[in-house]
Protein backbone atom coordinates (compact mmCIF):
# COMPACT_ATOMS: atom_id res chain seq x y z
CA UNK A 1 0.00 0.00 0.00
CA UNK A 2 2.87 2.38 0.73
CA UNK A 3 3.64 2.50 -2.99
CA UNK A 4 0.28 4.16 -3.69
CA UNK A 5 0.76 6.81 -0.98
CA UNK A 6 0.25 10.43 -1.95
CA UNK A 7 2.66 11.59 0.76
CA UNK A 8 4.53 10.14 3.73
CA UNK A 9 5.81 11.58 6.99
CA UNK A 10 8.55 9.96 9.07
CA UNK A 11 9.20 10.72 12.75
CA UNK A 12 6.29 13.15 12.70
CA UNK A 13 6.34 15.22 15.91
CA UNK A 14 3.04 16.60 17.13
CA UNK A 15 1.55 18.53 20.03
CA UNK A 16 -2.23 18.77 20.22
CA UNK A 17 -4.86 19.48 22.83
CA UNK A 18 -7.43 16.72 23.31
CA UNK A 19 -10.22 17.62 25.71
CA UNK A 20 -7.94 20.02 27.57
CA UNK A 21 -4.98 17.64 27.81
CA UNK A 22 -1.82 18.28 25.83
CA UNK A 23 -0.77 15.21 23.91
CA UNK A 24 2.75 15.12 22.56
CA UNK A 25 4.19 12.33 20.52
CA UNK A 26 6.11 11.20 17.50
CA UNK A 27 4.51 9.01 14.86
CA UNK A 28 7.19 6.77 13.36
CA UNK A 29 5.57 6.73 9.93
CA UNK A 30 2.27 7.74 8.40
CA UNK A 31 1.17 8.14 4.86
CA UNK A 32 -1.89 9.44 3.05
CA UNK A 33 -3.81 7.27 0.65
CA UNK A 34 -6.99 8.00 -1.28
CA UNK A 35 -9.07 6.23 1.42
CA UNK A 36 -7.34 7.86 4.40
CA UNK A 37 -4.10 7.88 6.34
CA UNK A 38 -2.25 4.83 7.64
CA UNK A 39 -0.15 4.99 10.82
CA UNK A 40 2.77 2.67 11.51
CA UNK A 41 4.63 2.44 14.81
CA UNK A 42 7.82 0.41 15.06
CA UNK A 43 8.51 -1.51 18.27
CA UNK A 44 11.85 -2.91 19.39
CA UNK A 45 10.63 -5.01 22.35
CA UNK A 46 12.16 -8.44 22.64
CA UNK A 47 8.71 -9.87 23.36
CA UNK A 48 5.33 -8.19 22.99
CA UNK A 49 3.15 -9.48 25.80
CA UNK A 50 -0.61 -9.01 25.52
CA UNK A 51 -0.43 -6.29 28.22
CA UNK A 52 2.33 -4.44 26.40
CA UNK A 53 0.49 -4.77 23.08
CA UNK A 54 -2.63 -3.29 24.71
CA UNK A 55 -0.67 -0.27 25.94
CA UNK A 56 0.81 0.25 22.48
CA UNK A 57 -2.67 -0.03 20.95
CA UNK A 58 -3.81 2.77 23.28
CA UNK A 59 -0.83 4.83 22.16
CA UNK A 60 -1.73 4.40 18.49
CA UNK A 61 -5.39 5.21 19.12
CA UNK A 62 -4.33 8.46 20.79
CA UNK A 63 -1.95 9.15 17.88
CA UNK A 64 -4.85 8.56 15.48
CA UNK A 65 -6.94 11.14 17.34
CA UNK A 66 -4.05 13.59 17.19
CA UNK A 67 -3.58 13.01 13.46
CA UNK A 68 -7.30 13.49 12.90
CA UNK A 69 -7.16 16.78 14.74
CA UNK A 70 -4.15 17.91 12.69
CA UNK A 71 -5.39 16.80 9.27
CA UNK A 72 -9.16 17.03 9.70
CA UNK A 73 -9.62 13.41 8.70
CA UNK A 74 -9.59 10.22 10.76
CA UNK A 75 -6.92 7.68 9.77
CA UNK A 76 -8.26 4.49 8.22
CA UNK A 77 -5.64 2.13 9.68
CA UNK A 78 -2.94 1.84 12.34
CA UNK A 79 -0.31 -0.84 12.68
CA UNK A 80 2.25 -1.95 15.25
CA UNK A 81 5.34 -3.37 13.61
CA UNK A 82 7.66 -5.32 15.94
CA UNK A 83 11.09 -5.15 14.34
CA UNK A 84 12.33 -8.39 15.93
CA UNK A 85 9.53 -10.56 14.55
CA UNK A 86 8.47 -8.50 11.53
CA UNK A 87 4.87 -9.59 12.17
CA UNK A 88 2.58 -6.55 11.79
CA UNK A 89 -0.30 -6.16 14.23
CA UNK A 90 -3.34 -4.18 13.14
CA UNK A 91 -4.80 -1.81 15.73
CA UNK A 92 -8.58 -1.51 15.86
CA UNK A 93 -9.25 2.24 15.65
CA UNK A 94 -12.96 1.79 16.37
CA UNK A 95 -12.25 1.18 20.07
CA UNK A 96 -13.17 4.34 22.05
CA UNK A 97 -10.18 6.04 23.64
CA UNK A 98 -11.57 9.28 25.04
CA UNK A 99 -12.90 7.54 28.17
CA UNK A 100 -9.37 6.40 28.97
CA UNK A 101 -8.11 9.94 28.43
CA UNK A 102 -10.78 11.20 30.86
CA UNK A 103 -9.67 8.59 33.43
CA UNK A 104 -6.10 9.89 33.11
CA UNK A 105 -7.38 13.43 33.62
CA UNK A 106 -9.33 12.37 36.71
CA UNK A 107 -6.31 10.54 38.15
CA UNK A 108 -4.13 13.58 37.53
CA UNK A 109 -6.62 15.91 39.21
CA UNK A 110 -6.39 13.98 42.50
CA UNK A 111 -2.77 12.83 42.16
CA UNK A 112 -3.67 9.15 41.95
CA UNK A 113 -0.92 7.16 40.25
CA UNK A 114 -0.75 3.66 41.71
CA UNK A 115 2.59 1.96 41.99
CA UNK A 116 2.89 -0.84 39.48
CA UNK A 117 5.77 -2.97 40.59
CA UNK A 118 7.00 -5.48 38.03
CA UNK A 119 9.77 -8.06 37.79
CA UNK A 120 11.83 -5.64 35.71
CA UNK A 121 11.91 -3.17 38.63
CA UNK A 122 14.88 -5.07 40.08
CA UNK A 123 17.03 -3.86 37.16
CA UNK A 124 16.06 -0.20 37.43
CA UNK A 125 18.76 2.17 38.74
CA UNK A 126 16.10 4.26 40.53
CA UNK A 127 14.90 1.41 42.76
CA UNK A 128 17.54 2.23 45.38
CA UNK A 129 16.54 5.88 45.65
CA UNK A 130 13.89 7.96 43.94
CA UNK A 131 11.47 5.17 43.07
CA UNK A 132 8.33 5.01 45.21
CA UNK A 133 8.46 1.20 45.11
CA UNK A 134 11.61 1.36 47.24
CA UNK A 135 10.01 3.68 49.82
CA UNK A 136 6.88 1.56 50.09
CA UNK A 137 8.99 -1.55 50.61
CA UNK A 138 11.13 0.22 53.23
CA UNK A 139 8.14 1.19 55.39
CA UNK A 140 5.94 -1.75 56.38
CA UNK A 141 2.14 -1.57 56.43
CA UNK A 142 1.79 1.27 53.92
CA UNK A 143 -1.10 1.12 51.52
CA UNK A 144 0.08 2.97 48.36
CA UNK A 145 -3.49 3.19 46.99
CA UNK A 146 -5.80 5.68 48.73
CA UNK A 147 -9.55 5.22 48.98
CA UNK A 148 -11.07 6.67 45.81
CA UNK A 149 -14.55 6.82 44.39
CA UNK A 150 -15.54 4.47 41.58
CA UNK A 151 -14.93 4.14 38.66
CA UNK A 152 -11.15 3.82 38.57
CA UNK A 153 -9.09 2.07 35.97
mmCIF file of C-alpha atoms in Angstrom:
data_model
loop_
_atom_site.group_PDB
_atom_site.id
_atom_site.type_symbol
_atom_site.label_atom_id
_atom_site.label_comp_id
_atom_site.label_asym_id
_atom_site.label_seq_id
_atom_site.Cartn_x
_atom_site.Cartn_y
_atom_site.Cartn_z
ATOM 1 C CA UNK A 1 0.000 0.000 0.000
ATOM 2 C CA UNK A 2 2.875 2.378 0.731
ATOM 3 C CA UNK A 3 3.644 2.495 -2.988
ATOM 4 C CA UNK A 4 0.277 4.159 -3.686
ATOM 5 C CA UNK A 5 0.755 6.808 -0.983
ATOM 6 C CA UNK A 6 0.247 10.432 -1.954
ATOM 7 C CA UNK A 7 2.657 11.592 0.760
ATOM 8 C CA UNK A 8 4.529 10.142 3.731
ATOM 9 C CA UNK A 9 5.807 11.575 6.987
ATOM 10 C CA UNK A 10 8.550 9.965 9.066
ATOM 11 C CA UNK A 11 9.198 10.719 12.749
ATOM 12 C CA UNK A 12 6.292 13.151 12.703
ATOM 13 C CA UNK A 13 6.339 15.219 15.909
ATOM 14 C CA UNK A 14 3.035 16.603 17.133
ATOM 15 C CA UNK A 15 1.548 18.531 20.027
ATOM 16 C CA UNK A 16 -2.231 18.771 20.217
ATOM 17 C CA UNK A 17 -4.858 19.478 22.829
ATOM 18 C CA UNK A 18 -7.432 16.720 23.311
ATOM 19 C CA UNK A 19 -10.222 17.622 25.710
ATOM 20 C CA UNK A 20 -7.945 20.025 27.568
ATOM 21 C CA UNK A 21 -4.980 17.644 27.806
ATOM 22 C CA UNK A 22 -1.817 18.283 25.828
ATOM 23 C CA UNK A 23 -0.773 15.208 23.911
ATOM 24 C CA UNK A 24 2.750 15.121 22.561
ATOM 25 C CA UNK A 25 4.186 12.328 20.522
ATOM 26 C CA UNK A 26 6.105 11.202 17.495
ATOM 27 C CA UNK A 27 4.513 9.011 14.858
ATOM 28 C CA UNK A 28 7.189 6.766 13.358
ATOM 29 C CA UNK A 29 5.575 6.725 9.925
ATOM 30 C CA UNK A 30 2.269 7.741 8.400
ATOM 31 C CA UNK A 31 1.168 8.138 4.860
ATOM 32 C CA UNK A 32 -1.890 9.437 3.054
ATOM 33 C CA UNK A 33 -3.811 7.266 0.653
ATOM 34 C CA UNK A 34 -6.986 8.004 -1.276
ATOM 35 C CA UNK A 35 -9.071 6.231 1.422
ATOM 36 C CA UNK A 36 -7.343 7.859 4.399
ATOM 37 C CA UNK A 37 -4.103 7.884 6.339
ATOM 38 C CA UNK A 38 -2.248 4.831 7.636
ATOM 39 C CA UNK A 39 -0.147 4.992 10.820
ATOM 40 C CA UNK A 40 2.773 2.670 11.507
ATOM 41 C CA UNK A 41 4.629 2.439 14.807
ATOM 42 C CA UNK A 42 7.825 0.412 15.055
ATOM 43 C CA UNK A 43 8.509 -1.511 18.271
ATOM 44 C CA UNK A 44 11.851 -2.905 19.391
ATOM 45 C CA UNK A 45 10.633 -5.005 22.353
ATOM 46 C CA UNK A 46 12.161 -8.438 22.644
ATOM 47 C CA UNK A 47 8.705 -9.867 23.358
ATOM 48 C CA UNK A 48 5.328 -8.186 22.993
ATOM 49 C CA UNK A 49 3.151 -9.485 25.800
ATOM 50 C CA UNK A 50 -0.613 -9.006 25.521
ATOM 51 C CA UNK A 51 -0.428 -6.293 28.222
ATOM 52 C CA UNK A 52 2.333 -4.435 26.403
ATOM 53 C CA UNK A 53 0.493 -4.770 23.083
ATOM 54 C CA UNK A 54 -2.631 -3.291 24.705
ATOM 55 C CA UNK A 55 -0.668 -0.274 25.944
ATOM 56 C CA UNK A 56 0.806 0.253 22.480
ATOM 57 C CA UNK A 57 -2.666 -0.027 20.951
ATOM 58 C CA UNK A 58 -3.811 2.767 23.281
ATOM 59 C CA UNK A 59 -0.828 4.827 22.160
ATOM 60 C CA UNK A 60 -1.727 4.402 18.490
ATOM 61 C CA UNK A 61 -5.389 5.205 19.123
ATOM 62 C CA UNK A 62 -4.332 8.456 20.788
ATOM 63 C CA UNK A 63 -1.954 9.151 17.883
ATOM 64 C CA UNK A 64 -4.847 8.555 15.482
ATOM 65 C CA UNK A 65 -6.943 11.139 17.343
ATOM 66 C CA UNK A 66 -4.051 13.588 17.187
ATOM 67 C CA UNK A 67 -3.582 13.009 13.461
ATOM 68 C CA UNK A 68 -7.302 13.485 12.896
ATOM 69 C CA UNK A 69 -7.160 16.785 14.745
ATOM 70 C CA UNK A 70 -4.154 17.906 12.694
ATOM 71 C CA UNK A 71 -5.392 16.801 9.274
ATOM 72 C CA UNK A 72 -9.160 17.035 9.695
ATOM 73 C CA UNK A 73 -9.619 13.411 8.704
ATOM 74 C CA UNK A 74 -9.591 10.221 10.764
ATOM 75 C CA UNK A 75 -6.922 7.679 9.768
ATOM 76 C CA UNK A 76 -8.257 4.494 8.223
ATOM 77 C CA UNK A 77 -5.637 2.135 9.680
ATOM 78 C CA UNK A 78 -2.942 1.844 12.340
ATOM 79 C CA UNK A 79 -0.306 -0.843 12.682
ATOM 80 C CA UNK A 80 2.252 -1.954 15.247
ATOM 81 C CA UNK A 81 5.345 -3.366 13.613
ATOM 82 C CA UNK A 82 7.661 -5.324 15.945
ATOM 83 C CA UNK A 83 11.091 -5.149 14.339
ATOM 84 C CA UNK A 84 12.331 -8.386 15.929
ATOM 85 C CA UNK A 85 9.532 -10.555 14.555
ATOM 86 C CA UNK A 86 8.474 -8.498 11.528
ATOM 87 C CA UNK A 87 4.872 -9.588 12.168
ATOM 88 C CA UNK A 88 2.582 -6.553 11.787
ATOM 89 C CA UNK A 89 -0.301 -6.165 14.228
ATOM 90 C CA UNK A 90 -3.344 -4.179 13.136
ATOM 91 C CA UNK A 91 -4.796 -1.808 15.735
ATOM 92 C CA UNK A 92 -8.577 -1.509 15.857
ATOM 93 C CA UNK A 93 -9.253 2.237 15.651
ATOM 94 C CA UNK A 94 -12.963 1.792 16.368
ATOM 95 C CA UNK A 95 -12.253 1.185 20.070
ATOM 96 C CA UNK A 96 -13.169 4.340 22.050
ATOM 97 C CA UNK A 97 -10.182 6.036 23.644
ATOM 98 C CA UNK A 98 -11.568 9.284 25.041
ATOM 99 C CA UNK A 99 -12.904 7.536 28.168
ATOM 100 C CA UNK A 100 -9.371 6.403 28.965
ATOM 101 C CA UNK A 101 -8.109 9.942 28.435
ATOM 102 C CA UNK A 102 -10.776 11.198 30.861
ATOM 103 C CA UNK A 103 -9.672 8.594 33.428
ATOM 104 C CA UNK A 104 -6.101 9.889 33.114
ATOM 105 C CA UNK A 105 -7.375 13.428 33.619
ATOM 106 C CA UNK A 106 -9.327 12.367 36.712
ATOM 107 C CA UNK A 107 -6.314 10.543 38.153
ATOM 108 C CA UNK A 108 -4.131 13.575 37.532
ATOM 109 C CA UNK A 109 -6.619 15.911 39.213
ATOM 110 C CA UNK A 110 -6.390 13.977 42.503
ATOM 111 C CA UNK A 111 -2.769 12.830 42.159
ATOM 112 C CA UNK A 112 -3.671 9.146 41.951
ATOM 113 C CA UNK A 113 -0.924 7.162 40.245
ATOM 114 C CA UNK A 114 -0.748 3.656 41.714
ATOM 115 C CA UNK A 115 2.589 1.955 41.994
ATOM 116 C CA UNK A 116 2.892 -0.842 39.476
ATOM 117 C CA UNK A 117 5.771 -2.965 40.587
ATOM 118 C CA UNK A 118 6.998 -5.478 38.028
ATOM 119 C CA UNK A 119 9.770 -8.056 37.787
ATOM 120 C CA UNK A 120 11.830 -5.644 35.706
ATOM 121 C CA UNK A 121 11.909 -3.168 38.634
ATOM 122 C CA UNK A 122 14.879 -5.070 40.078
ATOM 123 C CA UNK A 123 17.029 -3.862 37.156
ATOM 124 C CA UNK A 124 16.063 -0.201 37.433
ATOM 125 C CA UNK A 125 18.762 2.169 38.735
ATOM 126 C CA UNK A 126 16.102 4.258 40.533
ATOM 127 C CA UNK A 127 14.899 1.413 42.763
ATOM 128 C CA UNK A 128 17.537 2.231 45.377
ATOM 129 C CA UNK A 129 16.537 5.878 45.649
ATOM 130 C CA UNK A 130 13.892 7.961 43.937
ATOM 131 C CA UNK A 131 11.469 5.167 43.072
ATOM 132 C CA UNK A 132 8.330 5.010 45.212
ATOM 133 C CA UNK A 133 8.461 1.199 45.106
ATOM 134 C CA UNK A 134 11.607 1.357 47.244
ATOM 135 C CA UNK A 135 10.014 3.681 49.819
ATOM 136 C CA UNK A 136 6.877 1.560 50.087
ATOM 137 C CA UNK A 137 8.993 -1.553 50.613
ATOM 138 C CA UNK A 138 11.132 0.221 53.231
ATOM 139 C CA UNK A 139 8.143 1.192 55.392
ATOM 140 C CA UNK A 140 5.940 -1.749 56.378
ATOM 141 C CA UNK A 141 2.141 -1.568 56.433
ATOM 142 C CA UNK A 142 1.793 1.270 53.920
ATOM 143 C CA UNK A 143 -1.097 1.118 51.516
ATOM 144 C CA UNK A 144 0.081 2.973 48.356
ATOM 145 C CA UNK A 145 -3.489 3.193 46.994
ATOM 146 C CA UNK A 146 -5.795 5.684 48.727
ATOM 147 C CA UNK A 147 -9.547 5.216 48.978
ATOM 148 C CA UNK A 148 -11.066 6.670 45.814
ATOM 149 C CA UNK A 149 -14.550 6.823 44.392
ATOM 150 C CA UNK A 150 -15.538 4.474 41.578
ATOM 151 C CA UNK A 151 -14.933 4.141 38.664
ATOM 152 C CA UNK A 152 -11.154 3.825 38.572
ATOM 153 C CA UNK A 153 -9.092 2.074 35.975
#
